[in-house]
Amino acid sequence: MECKFASMSDQQLLKTTIGLLHKLGHRKPYMKCYREVGITSFDLSSSLPEKAQEMQPALKIAFNHTFEIFKKKSHGHWNSTALNDLMTFLHMQNKTYENSKVSSELETLETLVKNFKKLDQFLTEQNFSKCAWEIVRNEILGVMDTFRKKL
């Protein structure tokens, strides 16, 4: 079953998601946050598939994991209206994709799932700090922008 949204193209969905992520905070996280936690990047974009037939399932995974990550604890430093808009939008995307099947045999997709789980684990390890959230938001922005460029 092909997974398509009824009213928006993938490009429009990604553009809207990116816009909502930008509304949460600064366009780039504070460089001090990266230095503070001692990382340079999670490089989620490198785990995106190259084959066209793997893009839809990968996009489903990205939207789902982004929604699950943003459901987590405190992000009080962000605009609550913007966060609510993002969560509503991601929830709609997940509802649309819920009947789509993703092949677990695709190694690239397994890597993508693992990398999103690393982001989730990072938030927990950093006690959901403001810097941790900004880094995670920036990493997800990067992966959504890479999707947008590949589609």
Short mmCIF file of C-alpha atoms in Angstrom, two decimals:
data_model
loop_
_atom_site.label_atom_id
_atom_site.label_comp_id
_atom_site.label_asym_id
_atom_site.label_seq_id
_atom_site.Cartn_x
_atom_site.Cartn_y
_atom_site.Cartn_z
CA MET A 1 0.00 0.00 0.00
CA GLU A 2 1.40 3.37 -0.98
CA CYS A 3 1.32 5.96 1.77
CA LYS A 4 0.20 9.36 0.54
CA PHE A 5 -1.52 12.20 2.32
CA ALA A 6 -4.84 13.14 0.79
CA SER A 7 -4.47 16.89 0.77
CA MET A 8 -0.74 17.64 0.76
CA SER A 9 2.28 16.51 -1.23
CA ASP A 10 5.31 15.18 0.62
CA GLN A 11 7.11 18.42 -0.24
CA GLN A 12 4.31 20.47 1.33
CA LEU A 13 4.25 18.23 4.41
CA LEU A 14 7.98 18.58 4.88
CA LYS A 15 7.90 22.33 4.32
CA THR A 16 5.13 22.69 6.93
CA THR A 17 6.96 20.43 9.41
CA ILE A 18 10.18 22.39 8.96
CA GLY A 19 8.31 25.68 9.44
CA LEU A 20 6.69 24.42 12.64
CA LEU A 21 10.05 23.20 13.99
CA HIS A 22 11.56 26.62 13.24
CA LYS A 23 8.73 28.36 15.14
CA LEU A 24 9.75 26.52 18.31
CA GLY A 25 13.08 28.27 18.71
CA HIS A 26 16.15 29.77 17.12
CA ARG A 27 17.04 28.71 13.61
CA LYS A 28 20.23 27.09 14.88
CA PRO A 29 20.78 25.83 18.39
CA TYR A 30 23.30 27.57 20.49
CA MET A 31 26.75 26.28 19.60
CA LYS A 32 27.45 26.27 23.31
CA CYS A 33 24.84 23.51 23.63
CA TYR A 34 26.81 21.24 21.32
CA ARG A 35 30.02 22.06 23.21
CA GLU A 36 28.28 21.66 26.56
CA VAL A 37 27.23 18.08 25.85
CA GLY A 38 30.36 17.20 23.91
CA ILE A 39 28.86 16.16 20.59
CA THR A 40 29.04 17.57 17.10
CA SER A 41 26.03 15.93 15.46
CA PHE A 42 23.95 12.76 15.36
CA ASP A 43 24.03 12.88 11.56
CA LEU A 44 20.55 11.43 11.06
CA SER A 45 20.62 12.50 7.42
CA SER A 46 23.28 9.94 6.58
CA SER A 47 20.84 7.16 7.51
CA LEU A 48 18.26 8.20 4.91
CA PRO A 49 17.77 5.82 2.00
CA GLU A 50 19.02 6.54 -1.49
CA LYS A 51 16.46 4.38 -3.30
CA ALA A 52 13.21 6.10 -4.26
CA GLN A 53 11.05 3.17 -3.12
CA GLU A 54 12.47 3.45 0.40
CA MET A 55 11.70 7.16 0.82
CA GLN A 56 8.00 6.81 1.74
CA PRO A 57 8.64 4.22 4.47
CA ALA A 58 11.57 6.28 5.77
CA LEU A 59 9.40 9.40 5.88
CA LYS A 60 6.76 7.47 7.84
CA ILE A 61 9.43 6.41 10.35
CA ALA A 62 10.76 9.97 10.65
CA PHE A 63 7.32 11.49 11.29
CA ASN A 64 6.42 8.77 13.79
CA HIS A 65 9.65 9.04 15.77
CA THR A 66 9.56 12.83 15.70
CA PHE A 67 6.05 12.72 17.18
CA GLU A 68 7.12 10.22 19.85
CA ILE A 69 10.17 12.30 20.80
CA PHE A 70 8.21 15.54 21.09
CA LYS A 71 5.58 13.82 23.30
CA LYS A 72 8.29 13.56 25.96
CA LYS A 73 8.72 15.65 29.05
CA SER A 74 9.18 19.35 29.50
CA HIS A 75 10.02 21.73 26.74
CA GLY A 76 8.77 24.78 28.59
CA HIS A 77 11.23 27.13 26.93
CA TRP A 78 9.35 26.89 23.62
CA ASN A 79 6.23 28.70 22.52
CA SER A 80 3.40 26.42 23.69
CA THR A 81 1.15 27.34 20.75
CA ALA A 82 3.90 26.46 18.25
CA LEU A 83 4.56 23.17 20.08
CA ASN A 84 0.84 22.33 20.07
CA ASP A 85 0.65 23.11 16.34
CA LEU A 86 3.63 20.83 15.67
CA MET A 87 2.18 17.99 17.74
CA THR A 88 -1.22 18.27 16.06
CA PHE A 89 0.39 18.25 12.62
CA LEU A 90 2.63 15.25 13.44
CA HIS A 91 -0.33 13.39 14.93
CA MET A 92 -2.29 13.91 11.68
CA GLN A 93 0.65 12.59 9.67
CA ASN A 94 0.91 9.50 11.88
CA LYS A 95 -2.84 8.83 11.57
CA THR A 96 -2.55 9.02 7.79
CA TYR A 97 0.41 6.64 7.76
CA GLU A 98 -0.90 4.14 10.35
CA ASN A 99 -2.20 1.67 7.76
CA SER A 100 0.99 1.73 5.72
CA LYS A 101 3.40 -1.14 6.09
CA VAL A 102 7.13 -0.65 6.53
CA SER A 103 9.41 -3.52 5.65
CA SER A 104 11.70 -4.28 8.56
CA GLU A 105 14.01 -6.00 6.12
CA LEU A 106 15.36 -2.72 4.80
CA GLU A 107 18.69 -2.19 6.53
CA THR A 108 18.67 1.54 5.81
CA LEU A 109 15.39 1.93 7.65
CA GLU A 110 16.67 -0.04 10.64
CA THR A 111 19.59 2.41 10.84
CA LEU A 112 17.18 5.35 10.70
CA VAL A 113 15.13 3.88 13.56
CA LYS A 114 18.29 3.30 15.63
CA ASN A 115 19.41 6.88 15.05
CA PHE A 116 16.06 8.29 16.18
CA LYS A 117 16.29 6.08 19.28
CA LYS A 118 19.73 7.60 19.96
CA LEU A 119 18.11 11.05 19.97
CA ASP A 120 15.49 9.82 22.40
CA GLN A 121 18.15 8.28 24.65
CA PHE A 122 20.21 11.48 24.46
CA LEU A 123 17.25 13.52 25.77
CA THR A 124 16.84 11.15 28.70
CA GLU A 125 20.58 11.16 29.49
CA GLN A 126 20.57 14.96 29.42
CA ASN A 127 17.49 15.11 31.68
CA PHE A 128 15.49 16.83 28.95
CA SER A 129 17.55 20.01 29.31
CA LYS A 130 16.93 23.07 27.16
CA CYS A 131 20.19 22.46 25.30
CA ALA A 132 19.34 18.81 24.69
CA TRP A 133 15.98 19.79 23.23
CA GLU A 134 17.57 22.42 20.98
CA ILE A 135 20.08 19.87 19.69
CA VAL A 136 17.35 17.30 19.04
CA ARG A 137 15.16 19.90 17.31
CA ASN A 138 18.10 20.93 15.12
CA GLU A 139 18.90 17.31 14.22
CA ILE A 140 15.28 16.63 13.25
CA LEU A 141 15.21 19.86 11.22
CA GLY A 142 18.26 18.62 9.35
CA VAL A 143 16.73 15.25 8.52
CA MET A 144 13.43 16.82 7.40
CA ASP A 145 15.32 19.27 5.18
CA THR A 146 17.33 16.41 3.67
CA PHE A 147 14.08 14.56 2.92
CA ARG A 148 12.73 17.70 1.28
CA LYS A 149 15.80 17.94 -0.96
CA LYS A 150 15.67 14.25 -1.93
CA LEU A 151 12.00 14.14 -2.85
#
